[in-house]
Coordinates of C-alpha atoms in Angstrom, one line a residue:
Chain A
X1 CA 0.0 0.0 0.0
X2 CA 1.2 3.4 -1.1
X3 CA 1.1 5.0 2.6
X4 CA 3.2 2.1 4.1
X5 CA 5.6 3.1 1.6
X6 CA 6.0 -0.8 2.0
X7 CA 5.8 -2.2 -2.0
X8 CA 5.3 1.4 -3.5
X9 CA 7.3 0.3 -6.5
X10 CA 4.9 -3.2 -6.6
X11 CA 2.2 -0.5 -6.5
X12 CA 2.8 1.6 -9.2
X13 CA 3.8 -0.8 -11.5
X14 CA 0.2 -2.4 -11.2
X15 CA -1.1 0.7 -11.6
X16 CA 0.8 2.1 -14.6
X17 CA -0.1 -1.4 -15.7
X18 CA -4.1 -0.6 -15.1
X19 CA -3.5 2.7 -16.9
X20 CA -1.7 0.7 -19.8
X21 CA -4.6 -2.3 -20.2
X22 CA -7.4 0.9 -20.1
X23 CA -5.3 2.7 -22.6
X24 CA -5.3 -0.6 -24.7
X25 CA -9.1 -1.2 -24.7
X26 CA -10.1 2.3 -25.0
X27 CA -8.7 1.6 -28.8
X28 CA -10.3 -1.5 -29.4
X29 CA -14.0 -1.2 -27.4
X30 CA -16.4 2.3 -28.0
X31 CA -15.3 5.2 -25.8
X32 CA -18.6 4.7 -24.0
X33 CA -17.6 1.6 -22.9
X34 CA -13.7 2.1 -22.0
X35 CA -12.2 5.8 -22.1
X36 CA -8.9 6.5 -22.7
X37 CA -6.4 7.6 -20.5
X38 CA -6.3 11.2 -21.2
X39 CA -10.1 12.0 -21.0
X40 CA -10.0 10.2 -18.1
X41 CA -7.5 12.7 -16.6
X42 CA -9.2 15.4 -17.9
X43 CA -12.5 14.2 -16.3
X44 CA -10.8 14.1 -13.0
X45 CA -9.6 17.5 -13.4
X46 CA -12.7 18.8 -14.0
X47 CA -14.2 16.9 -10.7
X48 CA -11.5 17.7 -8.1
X49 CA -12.4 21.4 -9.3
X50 CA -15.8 21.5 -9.5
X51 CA -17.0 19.1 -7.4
X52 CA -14.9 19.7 -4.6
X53 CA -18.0 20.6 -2.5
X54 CA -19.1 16.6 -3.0
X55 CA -15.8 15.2 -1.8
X56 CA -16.0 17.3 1.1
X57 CA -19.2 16.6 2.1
X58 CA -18.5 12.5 1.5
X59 CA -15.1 12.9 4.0
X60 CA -17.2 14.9 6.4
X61 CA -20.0 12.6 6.4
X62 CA -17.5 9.4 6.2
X63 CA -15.4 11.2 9.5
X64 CA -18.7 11.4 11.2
X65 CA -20.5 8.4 10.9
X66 CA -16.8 6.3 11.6
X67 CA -16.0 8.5 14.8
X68 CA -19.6 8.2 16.1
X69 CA -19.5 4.5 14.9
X70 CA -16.2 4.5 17.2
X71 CA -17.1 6.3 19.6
X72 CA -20.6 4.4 20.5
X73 CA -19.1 1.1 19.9
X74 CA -16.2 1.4 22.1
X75 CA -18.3 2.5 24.8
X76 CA -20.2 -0.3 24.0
X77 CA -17.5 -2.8 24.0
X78 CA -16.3 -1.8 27.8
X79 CA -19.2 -2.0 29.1
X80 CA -19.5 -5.4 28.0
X81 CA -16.0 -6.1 29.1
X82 CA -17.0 -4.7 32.3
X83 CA -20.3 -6.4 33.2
X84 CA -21.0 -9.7 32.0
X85 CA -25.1 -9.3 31.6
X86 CA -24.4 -6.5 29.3
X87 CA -22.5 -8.8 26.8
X88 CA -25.0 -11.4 27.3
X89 CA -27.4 -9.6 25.8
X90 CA -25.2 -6.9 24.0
X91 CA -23.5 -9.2 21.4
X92 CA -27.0 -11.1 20.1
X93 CA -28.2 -7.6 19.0
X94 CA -24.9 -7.1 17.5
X95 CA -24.9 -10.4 15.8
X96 CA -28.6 -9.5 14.3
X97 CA -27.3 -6.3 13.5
X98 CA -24.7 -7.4 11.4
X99 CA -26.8 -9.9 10.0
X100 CA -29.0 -7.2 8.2
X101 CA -27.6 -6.6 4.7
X102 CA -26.1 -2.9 4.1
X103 CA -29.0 -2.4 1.4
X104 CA -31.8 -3.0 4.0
X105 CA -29.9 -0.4 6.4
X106 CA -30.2 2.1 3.7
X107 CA -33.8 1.2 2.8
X108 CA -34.8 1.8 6.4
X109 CA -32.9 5.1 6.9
X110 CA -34.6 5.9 3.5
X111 CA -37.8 5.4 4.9
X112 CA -37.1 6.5 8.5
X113 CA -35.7 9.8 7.6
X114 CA -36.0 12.8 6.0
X115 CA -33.0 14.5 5.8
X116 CA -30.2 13.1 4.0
X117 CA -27.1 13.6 6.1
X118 CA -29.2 11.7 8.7
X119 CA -30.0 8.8 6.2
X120 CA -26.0 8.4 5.3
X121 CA -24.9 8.9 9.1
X122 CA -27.2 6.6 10.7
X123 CA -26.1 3.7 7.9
X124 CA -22.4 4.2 8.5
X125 CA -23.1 4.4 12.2
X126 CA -25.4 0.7 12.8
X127 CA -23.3 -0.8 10.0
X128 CA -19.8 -0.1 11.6
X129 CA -20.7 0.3 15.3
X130 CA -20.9 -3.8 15.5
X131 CA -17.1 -4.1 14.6
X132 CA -15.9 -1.7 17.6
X133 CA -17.9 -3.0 19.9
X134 CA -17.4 -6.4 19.6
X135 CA -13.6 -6.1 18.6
X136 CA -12.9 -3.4 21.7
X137 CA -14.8 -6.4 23.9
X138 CA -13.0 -9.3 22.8
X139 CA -9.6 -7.2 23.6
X140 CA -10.9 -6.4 26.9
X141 CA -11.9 -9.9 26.9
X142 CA -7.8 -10.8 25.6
X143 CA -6.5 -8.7 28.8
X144 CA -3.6 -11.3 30.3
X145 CA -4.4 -12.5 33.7
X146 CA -1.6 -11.6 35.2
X147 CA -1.5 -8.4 33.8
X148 CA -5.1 -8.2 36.0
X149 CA -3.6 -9.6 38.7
X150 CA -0.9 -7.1 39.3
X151 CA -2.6 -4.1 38.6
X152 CA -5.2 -5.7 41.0
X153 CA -2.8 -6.5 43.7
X154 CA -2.5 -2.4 43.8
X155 CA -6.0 -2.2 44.5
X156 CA -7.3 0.5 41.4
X157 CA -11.1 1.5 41.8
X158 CA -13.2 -0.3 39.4
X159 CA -12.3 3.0 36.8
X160 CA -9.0 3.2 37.7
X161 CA -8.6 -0.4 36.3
X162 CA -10.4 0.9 33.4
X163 CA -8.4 3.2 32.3
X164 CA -5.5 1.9 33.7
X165 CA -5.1 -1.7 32.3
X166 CA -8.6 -2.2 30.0
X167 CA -8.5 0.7 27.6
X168 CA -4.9 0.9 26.5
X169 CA -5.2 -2.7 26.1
X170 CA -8.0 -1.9 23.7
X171 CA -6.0 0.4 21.3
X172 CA -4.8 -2.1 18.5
X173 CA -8.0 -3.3 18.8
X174 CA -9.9 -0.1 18.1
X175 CA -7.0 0.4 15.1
X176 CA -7.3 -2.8 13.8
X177 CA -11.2 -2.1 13.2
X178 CA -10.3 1.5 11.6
X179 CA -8.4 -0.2 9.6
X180 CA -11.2 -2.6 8.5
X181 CA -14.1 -0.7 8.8
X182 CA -12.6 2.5 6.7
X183 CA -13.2 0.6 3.3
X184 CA -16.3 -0.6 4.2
X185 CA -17.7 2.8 5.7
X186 CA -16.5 4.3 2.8
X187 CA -18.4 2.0 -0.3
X188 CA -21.4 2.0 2.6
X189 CA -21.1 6.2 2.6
X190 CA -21.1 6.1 -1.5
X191 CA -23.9 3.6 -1.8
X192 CA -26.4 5.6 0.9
X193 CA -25.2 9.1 -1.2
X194 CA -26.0 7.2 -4.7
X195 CA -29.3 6.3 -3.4
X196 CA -30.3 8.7 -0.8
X197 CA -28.8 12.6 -1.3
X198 CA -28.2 15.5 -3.7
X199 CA -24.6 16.1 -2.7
X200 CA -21.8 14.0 -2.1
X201 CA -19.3 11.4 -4.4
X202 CA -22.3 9.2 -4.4
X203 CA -24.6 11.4 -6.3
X204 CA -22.4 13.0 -8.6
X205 CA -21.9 9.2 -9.8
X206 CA -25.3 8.6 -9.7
X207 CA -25.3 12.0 -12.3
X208 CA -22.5 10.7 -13.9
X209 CA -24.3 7.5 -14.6
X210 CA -27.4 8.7 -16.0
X211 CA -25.9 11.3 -18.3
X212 CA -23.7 8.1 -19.6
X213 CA -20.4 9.5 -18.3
X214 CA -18.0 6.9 -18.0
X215 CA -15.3 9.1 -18.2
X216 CA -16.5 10.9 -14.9
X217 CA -17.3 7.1 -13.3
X218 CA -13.7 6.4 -14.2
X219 CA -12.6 9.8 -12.5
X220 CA -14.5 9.3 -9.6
X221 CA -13.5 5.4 -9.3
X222 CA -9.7 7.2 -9.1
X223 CA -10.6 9.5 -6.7
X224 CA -12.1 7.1 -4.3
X225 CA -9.1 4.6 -4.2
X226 CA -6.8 7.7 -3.9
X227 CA -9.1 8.8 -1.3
X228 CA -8.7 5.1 0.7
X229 CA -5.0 4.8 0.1
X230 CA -5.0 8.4 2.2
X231 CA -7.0 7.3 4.7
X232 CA -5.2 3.9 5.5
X233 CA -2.1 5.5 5.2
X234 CA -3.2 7.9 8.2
X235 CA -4.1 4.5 10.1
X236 CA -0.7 3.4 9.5
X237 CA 0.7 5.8 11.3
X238 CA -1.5 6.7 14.3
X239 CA -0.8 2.4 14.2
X240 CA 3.0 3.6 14.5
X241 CA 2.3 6.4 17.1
X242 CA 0.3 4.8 19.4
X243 CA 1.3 0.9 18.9
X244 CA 5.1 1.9 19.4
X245 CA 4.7 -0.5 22.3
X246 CA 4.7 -3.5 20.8
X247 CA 7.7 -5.0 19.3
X248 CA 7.9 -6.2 15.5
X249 CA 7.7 -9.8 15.3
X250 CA 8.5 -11.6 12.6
X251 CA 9.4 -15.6 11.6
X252 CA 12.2 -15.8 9.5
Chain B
X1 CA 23.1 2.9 46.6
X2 CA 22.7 6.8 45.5
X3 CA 21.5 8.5 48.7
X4 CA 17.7 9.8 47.3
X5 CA 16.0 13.0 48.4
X6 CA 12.6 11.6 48.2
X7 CA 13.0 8.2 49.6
X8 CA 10.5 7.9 52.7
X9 CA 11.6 7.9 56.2
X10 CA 13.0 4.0 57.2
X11 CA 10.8 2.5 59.4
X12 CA 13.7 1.3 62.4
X13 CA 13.0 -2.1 63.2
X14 CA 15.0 -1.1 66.8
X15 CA 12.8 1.8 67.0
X16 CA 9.4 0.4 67.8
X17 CA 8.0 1.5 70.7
X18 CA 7.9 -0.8 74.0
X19 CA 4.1 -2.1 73.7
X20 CA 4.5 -4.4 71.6
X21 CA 2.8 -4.0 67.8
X22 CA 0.3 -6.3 66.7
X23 CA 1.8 -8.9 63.9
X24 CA 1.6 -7.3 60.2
X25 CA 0.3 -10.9 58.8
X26 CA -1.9 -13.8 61.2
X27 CA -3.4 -16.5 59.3
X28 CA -5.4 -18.8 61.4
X29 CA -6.4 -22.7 60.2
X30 CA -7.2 -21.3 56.7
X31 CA -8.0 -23.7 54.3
X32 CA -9.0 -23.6 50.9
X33 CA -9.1 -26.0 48.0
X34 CA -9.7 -26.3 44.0
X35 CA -12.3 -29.0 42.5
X36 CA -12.0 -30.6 45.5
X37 CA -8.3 -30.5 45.7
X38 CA -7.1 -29.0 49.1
X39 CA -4.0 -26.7 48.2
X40 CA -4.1 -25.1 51.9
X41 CA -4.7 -27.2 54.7
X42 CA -4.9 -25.3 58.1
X43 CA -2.2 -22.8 57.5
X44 CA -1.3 -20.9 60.6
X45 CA 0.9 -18.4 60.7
X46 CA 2.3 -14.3 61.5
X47 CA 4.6 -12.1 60.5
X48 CA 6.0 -9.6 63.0
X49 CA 6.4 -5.7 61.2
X50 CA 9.7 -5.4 59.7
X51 CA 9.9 -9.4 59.6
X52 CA 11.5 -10.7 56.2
X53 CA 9.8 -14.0 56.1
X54 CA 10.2 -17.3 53.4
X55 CA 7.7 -19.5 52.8
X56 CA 9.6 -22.7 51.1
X57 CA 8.0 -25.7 49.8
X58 CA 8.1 -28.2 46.6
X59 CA 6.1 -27.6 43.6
X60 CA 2.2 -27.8 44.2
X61 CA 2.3 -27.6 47.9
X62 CA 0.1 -24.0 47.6
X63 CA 2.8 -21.2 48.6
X64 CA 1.4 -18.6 46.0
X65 CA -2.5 -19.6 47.0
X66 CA -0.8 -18.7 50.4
X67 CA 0.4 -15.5 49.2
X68 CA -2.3 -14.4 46.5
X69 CA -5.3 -15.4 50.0
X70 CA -2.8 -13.0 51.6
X71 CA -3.1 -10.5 49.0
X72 CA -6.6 -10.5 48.9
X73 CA -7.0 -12.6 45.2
X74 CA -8.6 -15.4 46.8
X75 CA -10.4 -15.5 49.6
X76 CA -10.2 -18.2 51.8
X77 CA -12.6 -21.3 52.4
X78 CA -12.6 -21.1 56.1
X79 CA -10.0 -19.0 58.5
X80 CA -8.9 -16.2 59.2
X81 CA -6.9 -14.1 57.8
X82 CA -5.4 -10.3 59.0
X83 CA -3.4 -8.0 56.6
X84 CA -2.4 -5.1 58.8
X85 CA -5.6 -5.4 61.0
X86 CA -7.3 -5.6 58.1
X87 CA -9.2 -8.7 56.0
X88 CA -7.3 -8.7 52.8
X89 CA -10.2 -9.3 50.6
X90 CA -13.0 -7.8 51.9
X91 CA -11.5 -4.8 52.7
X92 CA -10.4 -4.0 49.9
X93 CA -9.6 -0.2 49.3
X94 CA -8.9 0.1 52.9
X95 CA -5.4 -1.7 52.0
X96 CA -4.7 0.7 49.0
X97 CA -1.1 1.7 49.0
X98 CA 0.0 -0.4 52.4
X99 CA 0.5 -3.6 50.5
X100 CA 2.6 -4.1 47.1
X101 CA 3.8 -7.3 44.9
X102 CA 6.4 -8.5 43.4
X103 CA 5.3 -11.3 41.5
X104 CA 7.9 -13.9 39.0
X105 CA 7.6 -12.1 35.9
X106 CA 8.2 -8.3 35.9
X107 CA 4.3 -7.7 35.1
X108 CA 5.1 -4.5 33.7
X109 CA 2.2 -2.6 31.5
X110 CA 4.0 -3.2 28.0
X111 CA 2.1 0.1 27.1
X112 CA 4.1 2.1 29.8
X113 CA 7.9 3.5 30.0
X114 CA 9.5 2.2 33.0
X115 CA 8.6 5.2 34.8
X116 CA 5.3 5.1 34.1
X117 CA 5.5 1.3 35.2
X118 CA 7.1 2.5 38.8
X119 CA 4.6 5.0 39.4
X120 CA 1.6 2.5 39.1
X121 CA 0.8 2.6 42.4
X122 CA 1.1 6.2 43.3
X123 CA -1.2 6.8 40.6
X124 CA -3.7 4.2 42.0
X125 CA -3.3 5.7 45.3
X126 CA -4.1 9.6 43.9
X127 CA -0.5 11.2 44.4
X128 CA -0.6 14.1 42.1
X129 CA 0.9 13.4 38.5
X130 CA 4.3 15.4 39.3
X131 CA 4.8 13.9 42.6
X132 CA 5.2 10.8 41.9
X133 CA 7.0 11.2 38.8
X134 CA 9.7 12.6 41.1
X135 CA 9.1 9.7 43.5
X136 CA 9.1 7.0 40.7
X137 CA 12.5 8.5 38.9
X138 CA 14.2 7.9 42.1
X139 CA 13.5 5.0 43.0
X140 CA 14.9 3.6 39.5
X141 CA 17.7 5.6 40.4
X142 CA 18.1 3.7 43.3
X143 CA 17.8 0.3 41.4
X144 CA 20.6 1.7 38.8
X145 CA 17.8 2.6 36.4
X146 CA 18.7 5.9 35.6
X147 CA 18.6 5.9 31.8
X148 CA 16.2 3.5 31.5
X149 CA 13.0 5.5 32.6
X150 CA 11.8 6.5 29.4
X151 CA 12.4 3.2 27.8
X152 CA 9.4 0.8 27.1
X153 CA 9.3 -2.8 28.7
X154 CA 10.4 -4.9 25.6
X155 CA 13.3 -2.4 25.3
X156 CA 14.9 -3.6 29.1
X157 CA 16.3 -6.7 29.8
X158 CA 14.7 -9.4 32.1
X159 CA 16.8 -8.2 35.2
X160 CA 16.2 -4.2 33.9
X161 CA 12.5 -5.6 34.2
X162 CA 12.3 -7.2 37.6
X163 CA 14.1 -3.8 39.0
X164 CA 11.7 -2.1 37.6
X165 CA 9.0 -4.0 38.9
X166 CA 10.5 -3.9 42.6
X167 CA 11.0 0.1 41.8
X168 CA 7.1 0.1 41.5
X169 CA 7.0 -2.0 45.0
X170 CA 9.1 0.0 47.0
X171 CA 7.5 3.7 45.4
X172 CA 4.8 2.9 47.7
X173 CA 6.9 2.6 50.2
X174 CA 4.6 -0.1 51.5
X175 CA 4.0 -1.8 55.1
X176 CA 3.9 -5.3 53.4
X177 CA 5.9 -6.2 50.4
X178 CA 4.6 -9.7 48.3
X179 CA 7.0 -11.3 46.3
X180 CA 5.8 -14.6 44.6
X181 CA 9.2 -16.1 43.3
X182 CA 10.4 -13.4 42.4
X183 CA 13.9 -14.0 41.8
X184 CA 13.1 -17.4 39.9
X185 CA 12.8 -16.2 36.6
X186 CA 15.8 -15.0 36.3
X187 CA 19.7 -16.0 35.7
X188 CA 21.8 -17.0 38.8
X189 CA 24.2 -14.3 38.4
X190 CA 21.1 -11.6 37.8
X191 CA 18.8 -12.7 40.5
X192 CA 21.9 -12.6 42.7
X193 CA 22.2 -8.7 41.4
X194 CA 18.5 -8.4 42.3
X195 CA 17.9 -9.8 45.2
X196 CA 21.4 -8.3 46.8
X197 CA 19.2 -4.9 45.9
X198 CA 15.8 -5.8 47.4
X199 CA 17.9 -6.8 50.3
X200 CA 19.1 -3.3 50.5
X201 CA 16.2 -2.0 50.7
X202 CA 14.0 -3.5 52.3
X203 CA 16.3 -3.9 55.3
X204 CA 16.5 -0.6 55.8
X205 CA 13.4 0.5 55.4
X206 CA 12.0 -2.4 57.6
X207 CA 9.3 -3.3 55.4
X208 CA 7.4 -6.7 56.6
X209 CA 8.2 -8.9 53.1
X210 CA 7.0 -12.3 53.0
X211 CA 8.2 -14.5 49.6
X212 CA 7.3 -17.2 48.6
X213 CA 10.5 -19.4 47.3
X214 CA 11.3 -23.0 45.9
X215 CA 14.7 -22.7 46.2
X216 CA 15.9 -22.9 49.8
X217 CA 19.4 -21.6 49.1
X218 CA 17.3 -18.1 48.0
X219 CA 15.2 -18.3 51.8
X220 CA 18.0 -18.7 53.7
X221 CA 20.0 -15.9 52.1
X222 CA 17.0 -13.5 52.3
X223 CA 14.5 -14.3 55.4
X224 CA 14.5 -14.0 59.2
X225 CA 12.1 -16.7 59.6
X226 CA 11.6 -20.0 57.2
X227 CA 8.2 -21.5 56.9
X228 CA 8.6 -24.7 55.6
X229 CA 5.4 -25.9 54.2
X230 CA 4.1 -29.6 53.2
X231 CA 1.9 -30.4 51.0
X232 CA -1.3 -29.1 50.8
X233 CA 0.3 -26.1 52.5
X234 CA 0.6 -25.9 56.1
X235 CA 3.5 -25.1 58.2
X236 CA 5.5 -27.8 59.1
X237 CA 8.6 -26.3 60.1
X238 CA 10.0 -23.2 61.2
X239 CA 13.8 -22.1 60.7
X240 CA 15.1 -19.2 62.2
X241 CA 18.1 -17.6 60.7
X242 CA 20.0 -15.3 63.0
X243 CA 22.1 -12.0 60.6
X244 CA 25.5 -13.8 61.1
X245 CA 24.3 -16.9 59.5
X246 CA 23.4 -15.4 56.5
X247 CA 26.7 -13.9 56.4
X248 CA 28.6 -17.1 57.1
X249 CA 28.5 -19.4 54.1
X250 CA 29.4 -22.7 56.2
X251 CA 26.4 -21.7 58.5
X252 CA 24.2 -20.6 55.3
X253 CA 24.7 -24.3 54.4
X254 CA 24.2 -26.5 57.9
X255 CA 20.9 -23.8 57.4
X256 CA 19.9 -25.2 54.0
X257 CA 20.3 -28.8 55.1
X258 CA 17.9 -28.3 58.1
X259 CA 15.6 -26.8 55.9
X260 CA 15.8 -29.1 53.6
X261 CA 15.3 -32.3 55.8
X262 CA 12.2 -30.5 57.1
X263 CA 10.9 -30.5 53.7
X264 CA 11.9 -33.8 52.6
X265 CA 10.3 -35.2 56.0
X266 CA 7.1 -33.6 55.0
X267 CA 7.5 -35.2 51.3
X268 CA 8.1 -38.7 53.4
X269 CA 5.4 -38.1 55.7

């Protein structure tokens, strides 16, 4: 991946050999169906100028619905850690919940609500809220017992102990599901805009679609994986910041 | 040992005043057992404050059930046990910052420098964030940690580890000190380093310690007093060892063999 900086050259060779095989097939298929290269570019020019509004509104939307995803699922995930008849009851719901197909989420919020920044927040937030609660629980869950014991053997409050010994043990946890749940948030984010609002990468696609520009779906497309790359690259290094803890281990 | 301006005030073992104090540890016939195993079998014993006591005994015979029931971790099936005048588990919080472990792996927060690690306890115990950073520092200055304070666990050594981890002890400068084998994980020639520097402390400071030890040699280089336990554990020994034994090698030894004919004899019996 580009922002590990870990195979960059692996990287752009597959991509230069994308831009090659498109290049190709643009001359041998209609332009409808495979653009070229360069009006591709020149679509994506014209987007990242006039539609900046739209890619904002997509990252704000995107930053919203992940940090209240986080933010609500973590919370979530110690109190199950913390009291047992929570989880019992906690992580069937959550189970259900992710049981419920992304499309159905967006239906309901469709039909639940009226404005459309709700519609896309509430879909990011029930679709990725599962993964931090239930990954943030099964790391409080992962806590060493002797790691317990000791910090027990000082005798914490209950949220001393908390903060203390459950929630930093939670951290690679909580990155590990950024990490996961970024991709997904992001296609969810698109999908709810292509469906359910006037603004946002989502609808301009939608636009793009019914006014039979593939050069602009191509543009987008580009946009969006650049748009990812960022994102996980950002990951990576909070991962490095925070997870600085934990030595590299590797097998030979 | 670098004299330390923040070190508390040594509790004088010849200082303590005629009446005499009431024992820092009493257990009294407690017994508990695991799926119908007994591990502790009527275990009566008490440490007097400033004591350094052993508690020796072969593998299985229920030294660190001893020492965690002691702790307040497990609470016995029936007995009695005092912590300072105080029931270790039930009263919990009341205990806070009197009591601290060494256990046989450092135990160190892998998330925390070793200062951070040393000042665990001060933090639990509400001592204002620059206090007992000041407090922490010099106590790994005392244990030759210096340079080492900003350094994360996986970055010490095992012995760097287990200092830091008795650093963390002795910040609270606590009435009781727990250690749970906690010179067995290491090398001879580095637990020698660090138990030489508990020794140098603790003395001093006249904290109560009791251990809990498989090797006899360790006991009788380190304790007062050697509870020799069978198996389930109960006392079925007790070894005195007077200061100038345990600076006399050849006395060290006619020690060890006592100690270990007691333990053999509860094996046999």
């Amino acid at each position: 991946m580009l922002g590990t900086l870990r195979g960059w050259r692996e990287t752009l060779l597959v991509v230069a050999a994308l831009l090659a095989t498109l290049q190709l097939g643009s001359l041998v298929v209609p332009k409808y169906i495979l653009p070229d290269v360069p009006a591709i570019a020149q679509a994506a020019r014209e987007v990242l100028v006039s539609d900046a509004r739209d890619i904002a509104a997509t990252l704000l939307r995107l930053t919203e619905g992940v940090a209240a995803a986080f933010a609500l699922g973590s919370l979530l995930g110690v109190a199950m850690g913390a009291v047992p008849a929570v989880a019992r009851y906690a992580r069937p719901l959550l189970n259900i919940m992710m049981a419920v197909p992304a499309l159905n989420w967006i239906l309901f919020a469709i039909l639940w609500f009226g404005s459309a920044e709700v519609r896309v927040f509430f879909v990011v937030v029930v679709i990725s809220l599962p993964f931090y609660a239930l990954n943030v629980y099964e790391g409080i869950r992962g806590v060493p017992a002797d790691l317990v014991e000791a910090v027990e053997a000082f005798r914490p409050t209950r949220t001393q102990a908390i903060r203390i010994l459950l929630l930093p043990h939670t951290v690679p946890y909580i990155i590990m599901t950024t990490r996961s749940v970024l991709g997904y948030a992001i296609r969810i984010t698109i999908f709810a805009e292509l469906i359910g609002t006037a603004i946002g990468i989502g609808a301009r696609l939608n636009a793009a679609q019914s006014q039979f520009r593939i050069d602009a779906v191509f543009a987008w497309t580009a946009v969006l994986v650049v748009i990812n790359f960022v994102l996980q690259a950002a990951v990576e290094r909070l991962d490095r910041r925070l997870l600085r803890w934990r030595p590299e281990q590797a097998l030979r | 040992m670098t004299p330390v301006e923040h070190a508390p005030t040594p509790r004088r073992r010849q200082d303590r005043e005629p009446r005499p104090e009431p024992d820092a540890v009493v257990l009294h016939d407690v017994w508990r057992a695991w799926g119908g195993a007994v591990a502790v079998a009527g275990l009566t014993f008490a440490l007097r404050p400033g004591e350094i006591a052993a508690c020796v005994g072969v593998t299985g015979a229920g030294k660190s059930t001893a020492l965690r029931m002691v702790m307040g971790a497990i609470v016995p099936d029936r007995g009695e046990i005092r912590v300072l005048g105080h029931d270790p588990a039930r009263d919990f919080g009341l205990l806070r910052g009197k009591i601290a472990p060494v256990f046989q792996t450092d135990r160190l927060l892998p998330w925390r420098t070793a200062l951070e690690n040393a000042a665990l306890g001060l933090e639990i115990l509400g001592v204002p964030a620059e206090e007992r950073r000041r407090r922490a520092q010099a106590w790994l200055e005392r244990l030759g940690l210096t340079a080492a304070a900003s350094k994360l666990p996986h970055e010490l050594s095992g012995g760097m580890r287990q200092r830091v981890s008795l650093a963390r002890a002795f910040a609270l400068d606590p009435q009781l000190l727990l250690l749970d084998e906690a010179f067995s994980h290491l090398d001879e020639v580095t637990a020698a380093g660090v138990r030489a520097d508990f020794l140098s402390l603790a003395r001093p400071l006249g904290t109560t310690c009791l251990l809990v030890t498989h090797s006899v040699a360790e006991a009788v280089e380190v304790a007062d007093r050697i509870l020799v336990f069978g198996r389930p554990a109960r006392v079925v020994a007790e070894v005195r060892v007077a200061a100038p034994v345990r600076a006399d090698p050849v006395a060290q030894d006619r020690v060890r063999r006592e100690v270990l004919a007691h333990l053999q004899g509860a094996m046999a019996g």
